[in-house]
Amino acid sequence: MTKTAIAQANAPVQTTQRSLRGIAFYQTRVDLSHPQTLVTIGLANNAPQANSAERTYGDEPFPQMVRRLQAAVVANGTFFNTAAAHREVMGNMVAGGRFLRYRAWERRGTTLSLRQNNQPEMITPNLEERSREWSQYWFSITCGPRLVTNGRVSVTAESVRAEGFTTAHLVNPQTPAARSAIGFSQDGKQLLMVTFIDTVSLQGAAEVMRDIGAYQAMNLDGGASVALASLGSVLYPAGRNLTNVIAVYDTTNAAPAALQDAWRQFQQGEFRPELP
């Protein structure tokens, strides 16, 4: 195992380069309990809503998004339709305490959400009977498939199909590909984001996520969409323009004032996301 420091050792957001099971990757640990940790979604071209079948705001080069967002860490987010002109994103999406996309019938995939005080939650609707309380979310992104459930590797060909995925590189958990993943620790205090430098299967990605301490974890977008920047430096360049990214702010890279104000209001219960 190797580990190379990239961020300050005591920072709430730390990115390191590691190797486990012969697989090289960048690992980002986010201290969700730190008062200045703020997780959000950045959209291409600073769009007010995520791309949908009805309206699109296009895509954007990853380095341009990194420069604009000025976050401690910026990483690729969820799937989007690269074949269609609208570049529609997958799943329902909440950021800054407001909906960026919502479809009442959406059940495909797995959803990672953050509630008040950055309390994380992960739900796979087609595999478990749990309701999603959208009004309680500050942040929510849907991708998948689920990799780790309650500390155990849970990805199988059957579970992937049950989530609603049909593409070959997802249906076969043993197929290697460029991948990224996200999850959180059992105590809910650490958000764990991994950008794989080496190609890896879903099974391998799940084992790595479990080994680094993820109690719940899911796959994020992969292939040419995989991207990572730390402290403004691109560590893993995207192979295409992106429509959405996950951005994390901390003490050294503070969130914009408007986003900080929205977070304070959300914490105090002054507003909650309302269904469109």
Coordinates of C-alpha atoms in Angstrom, one line a residue, residues 28-256:
T28 CA -10.9 12.0 -0.7
R29 CA -12.1 12.0 2.9
V30 CA -14.6 14.7 3.8
D31 CA -15.2 15.5 7.5
L32 CA -19.0 15.9 7.5
S33 CA -18.9 17.0 11.1
H34 CA -16.8 20.1 10.5
P35 CA -18.9 23.3 10.5
Q36 CA -17.3 24.6 7.3
T37 CA -17.8 21.5 5.3
L38 CA -20.3 22.1 2.6
V39 CA -21.2 19.7 -0.2
T40 CA -23.1 20.7 -3.3
I41 CA -23.5 20.1 -7.0
G42 CA -22.1 22.2 -9.8
L43 CA -23.9 22.3 -13.1
A44 CA -22.4 23.0 -16.5
N45 CA -22.4 26.7 -17.5
N46 CA -23.7 27.7 -14.0
A47 CA -27.1 26.4 -15.0
P48 CA -30.1 27.0 -12.7
Q49 CA -31.5 23.5 -13.4
A50 CA -30.0 20.2 -14.5
N51 CA -30.4 19.1 -18.1
S52 CA -33.7 17.4 -18.9
A53 CA -35.6 16.1 -21.9
E54 CA -37.4 19.4 -22.0
R55 CA -34.5 21.8 -21.6
T56 CA -30.7 21.7 -21.8
Y57 CA -27.9 24.0 -20.6
G58 CA -25.3 21.9 -22.4
D59 CA -22.0 20.7 -21.0
E60 CA -18.7 22.3 -20.1
P61 CA -15.0 21.4 -20.0
F62 CA -14.0 20.1 -16.5
P63 CA -11.1 22.5 -16.0
Q64 CA -13.4 25.4 -16.6
M65 CA -15.9 24.1 -14.0
V66 CA -13.0 23.7 -11.5
R67 CA -11.9 27.3 -12.0
R68 CA -15.4 28.7 -11.6
L69 CA -16.4 26.6 -8.6
Q70 CA -13.1 27.3 -6.6
A71 CA -13.9 24.3 -4.3
A72 CA -11.5 22.2 -2.2
V73 CA -12.5 19.1 -4.3
V74 CA -14.4 18.8 -7.5
A75 CA -15.3 15.4 -8.9
N76 CA -17.6 14.0 -11.6
G77 CA -21.2 13.3 -10.5
T78 CA -23.9 11.2 -12.1
F79 CA -24.6 9.8 -15.5
F80 CA -25.9 11.8 -18.4
N81 CA -27.0 10.9 -21.9
T82 CA -24.0 11.6 -24.1
A83 CA -25.8 10.5 -27.2
A84 CA -28.7 13.0 -27.0
A85 CA -28.3 16.7 -27.7
H86 CA -30.1 17.5 -24.4
R87 CA -27.4 15.7 -22.3
E88 CA -30.2 14.8 -19.8
V89 CA -28.9 13.8 -16.4
M90 CA -30.0 10.7 -14.5
G91 CA -32.1 10.8 -11.4
N92 CA -33.5 13.4 -9.0
M93 CA -31.0 16.0 -7.8
V94 CA -31.0 18.4 -4.9
A95 CA -28.2 21.0 -4.2
G96 CA -28.1 24.0 -1.9
G97 CA -31.5 22.9 -0.5
R98 CA -33.4 23.2 -3.7
F99 CA -34.3 20.8 -6.5
L100 CA -32.2 20.8 -9.7
R101 CA -34.2 18.0 -11.2
Y102 CA -37.3 16.0 -10.1
R103 CA -39.4 13.2 -11.6
A104 CA -41.9 11.6 -9.3
W105 CA -41.6 8.2 -11.1
E106 CA -37.8 8.0 -10.7
R107 CA -36.7 4.7 -9.0
R108 CA -33.7 3.6 -10.9
G109 CA -30.3 3.5 -9.3
T110 CA -29.1 4.5 -5.8
T111 CA -29.4 7.9 -4.1
L112 CA -26.9 9.5 -1.7
S113 CA -28.3 12.4 0.3
L114 CA -27.2 14.8 3.1
R115 CA -29.7 16.0 5.6
Q116 CA -29.4 18.7 8.3
N117 CA -26.0 18.7 10.0
N118 CA -24.6 16.8 7.0
Q119 CA -26.2 13.5 8.1
P120 CA -25.8 11.0 5.2
E121 CA -28.3 8.6 3.8
M122 CA -28.2 6.0 1.0
I123 CA -31.3 4.4 -0.5
T124 CA -31.7 2.0 -3.3
P125 CA -35.5 2.2 -4.0
N126 CA -35.9 -1.0 -6.1
L127 CA -34.1 -3.1 -3.4
E128 CA -35.5 -1.7 -0.2
E129 CA -38.8 -0.4 1.2
R130 CA -37.8 3.0 2.4
S131 CA -39.3 6.4 1.5
R132 CA -37.2 9.4 0.5
E133 CA -38.1 12.6 2.4
W134 CA -37.0 15.0 -0.3
S135 CA -38.0 18.0 1.9
Q136 CA -35.2 17.1 4.3
Y137 CA -32.3 17.1 1.9
W138 CA -29.7 19.7 1.4
F139 CA -27.9 17.6 -1.1
S140 CA -29.0 14.5 -3.1
I141 CA -27.6 12.8 -6.2
T142 CA -28.7 9.5 -7.8
C143 CA -26.3 7.2 -9.6
G144 CA -25.4 3.6 -9.0
P145 CA -25.3 0.7 -8.8
R146 CA -25.0 0.1 -5.0
L147 CA -21.6 -1.3 -4.1
V148 CA -21.6 -1.6 -0.3
T149 CA -24.6 -2.1 1.9
N150 CA -24.2 -2.1 5.7
G151 CA -20.5 -2.7 5.4
R152 CA -20.7 -5.7 3.0
V153 CA -20.0 -5.8 -0.7
S154 CA -23.5 -6.1 -2.2
V155 CA -23.0 -5.7 -6.0
T156 CA -24.1 -8.6 -8.1
A157 CA -25.4 -9.0 -11.7
E158 CA -28.9 -9.5 -10.3
S159 CA -28.8 -6.4 -8.0
V160 CA -27.5 -4.2 -10.9
R161 CA -30.4 -5.3 -13.1
A162 CA -32.8 -4.9 -10.2
E163 CA -31.7 -1.2 -9.9
G164 CA -32.7 -0.7 -13.6
F165 CA -29.3 -0.8 -15.3
T166 CA -28.8 -2.6 -18.6
T167 CA -25.5 -1.5 -20.1
A168 CA -22.8 -4.2 -20.3
H169 CA -20.1 -2.5 -18.2
L170 CA -22.6 -2.2 -15.3
V171 CA -24.5 -5.5 -15.6
N172 CA -21.3 -7.6 -15.3
P173 CA -19.7 -6.7 -12.0
Q174 CA -16.4 -8.3 -13.2
T175 CA -15.9 -6.0 -16.2
P176 CA -13.0 -3.5 -15.7
A177 CA -13.6 0.1 -16.6
A178 CA -12.7 3.6 -15.6
R179 CA -14.8 4.2 -12.4
S180 CA -15.4 6.5 -9.5
A181 CA -17.4 5.9 -6.3
I182 CA -18.8 7.6 -3.2
G183 CA -19.9 6.4 0.2
F184 CA -19.8 7.2 3.9
S185 CA -18.5 5.7 7.2
Q186 CA -20.7 3.8 9.7
D187 CA -20.8 6.7 12.1
G188 CA -21.8 9.0 9.3
K189 CA -19.0 11.5 10.0
Q190 CA -16.9 10.8 6.9
L191 CA -17.9 11.1 3.2
L192 CA -15.6 8.9 1.1
M193 CA -15.0 9.7 -2.5
V194 CA -12.7 7.5 -4.7
T195 CA -11.4 8.2 -8.2
F196 CA -9.8 5.1 -9.6
I197 CA -6.6 5.6 -11.5
D198 CA -6.5 2.0 -12.7
T199 CA -9.5 0.4 -14.5
V200 CA -11.4 -1.7 -12.0
S201 CA -14.5 -3.9 -12.0
L202 CA -17.6 -3.0 -9.9
Q203 CA -16.7 -5.9 -7.6
G204 CA -13.1 -4.5 -7.2
A205 CA -14.4 -1.0 -6.6
A206 CA -16.8 -2.3 -3.9
E207 CA -14.0 -4.2 -2.2
V208 CA -11.8 -1.0 -2.1
M209 CA -14.7 1.1 -0.8
R210 CA -15.4 -1.4 2.0
D211 CA -11.7 -1.6 2.8
I212 CA -11.3 2.1 3.3
G213 CA -14.2 2.2 5.7
A214 CA -17.3 2.8 3.6
Y215 CA -20.4 1.4 5.4
Q216 CA -22.6 2.4 2.4
A217 CA -21.3 3.1 -1.1
M218 CA -22.4 3.5 -4.7
N219 CA -20.9 3.8 -8.1
L220 CA -20.7 7.2 -9.7
D221 CA -20.3 8.1 -13.5
G222 CA -17.4 6.4 -15.2
G223 CA -15.6 6.1 -18.5
A224 CA -14.6 9.3 -20.0
S225 CA -16.6 11.2 -17.4
V226 CA -14.3 10.3 -14.5
A227 CA -12.6 13.5 -13.2
L228 CA -11.0 14.9 -10.1
A229 CA -9.5 18.2 -9.0
S230 CA -8.0 19.0 -5.6
L231 CA -7.2 22.6 -4.5
G232 CA -7.7 23.8 -8.0
S233 CA -5.3 21.3 -9.6
V234 CA -6.7 18.7 -12.0
L235 CA -5.5 15.3 -10.8
Y236 CA -7.6 13.2 -13.2
P237 CA -8.7 15.0 -16.3
A238 CA -12.1 14.2 -17.8
G239 CA -12.2 12.7 -21.3
R240 CA -15.3 14.7 -22.3
N241 CA -17.2 17.8 -21.3
L242 CA -19.4 17.3 -18.2
T243 CA -22.9 18.3 -17.2
N244 CA -22.6 18.0 -13.4
V245 CA -20.0 17.6 -10.7
I246 CA -19.8 17.2 -7.0
A247 CA -18.1 20.2 -5.3
V248 CA -16.9 20.2 -1.7
Y249 CA -15.9 23.3 0.2
D250 CA -14.0 23.6 3.5
T251 CA -11.9 26.0 5.6
T252 CA -9.3 26.7 2.9
N253 CA -11.7 26.9 0.0
A254 CA -14.8 28.4 1.5
A255 CA -18.2 28.2 -0.2
P256 CA -19.6 31.3 -1.9

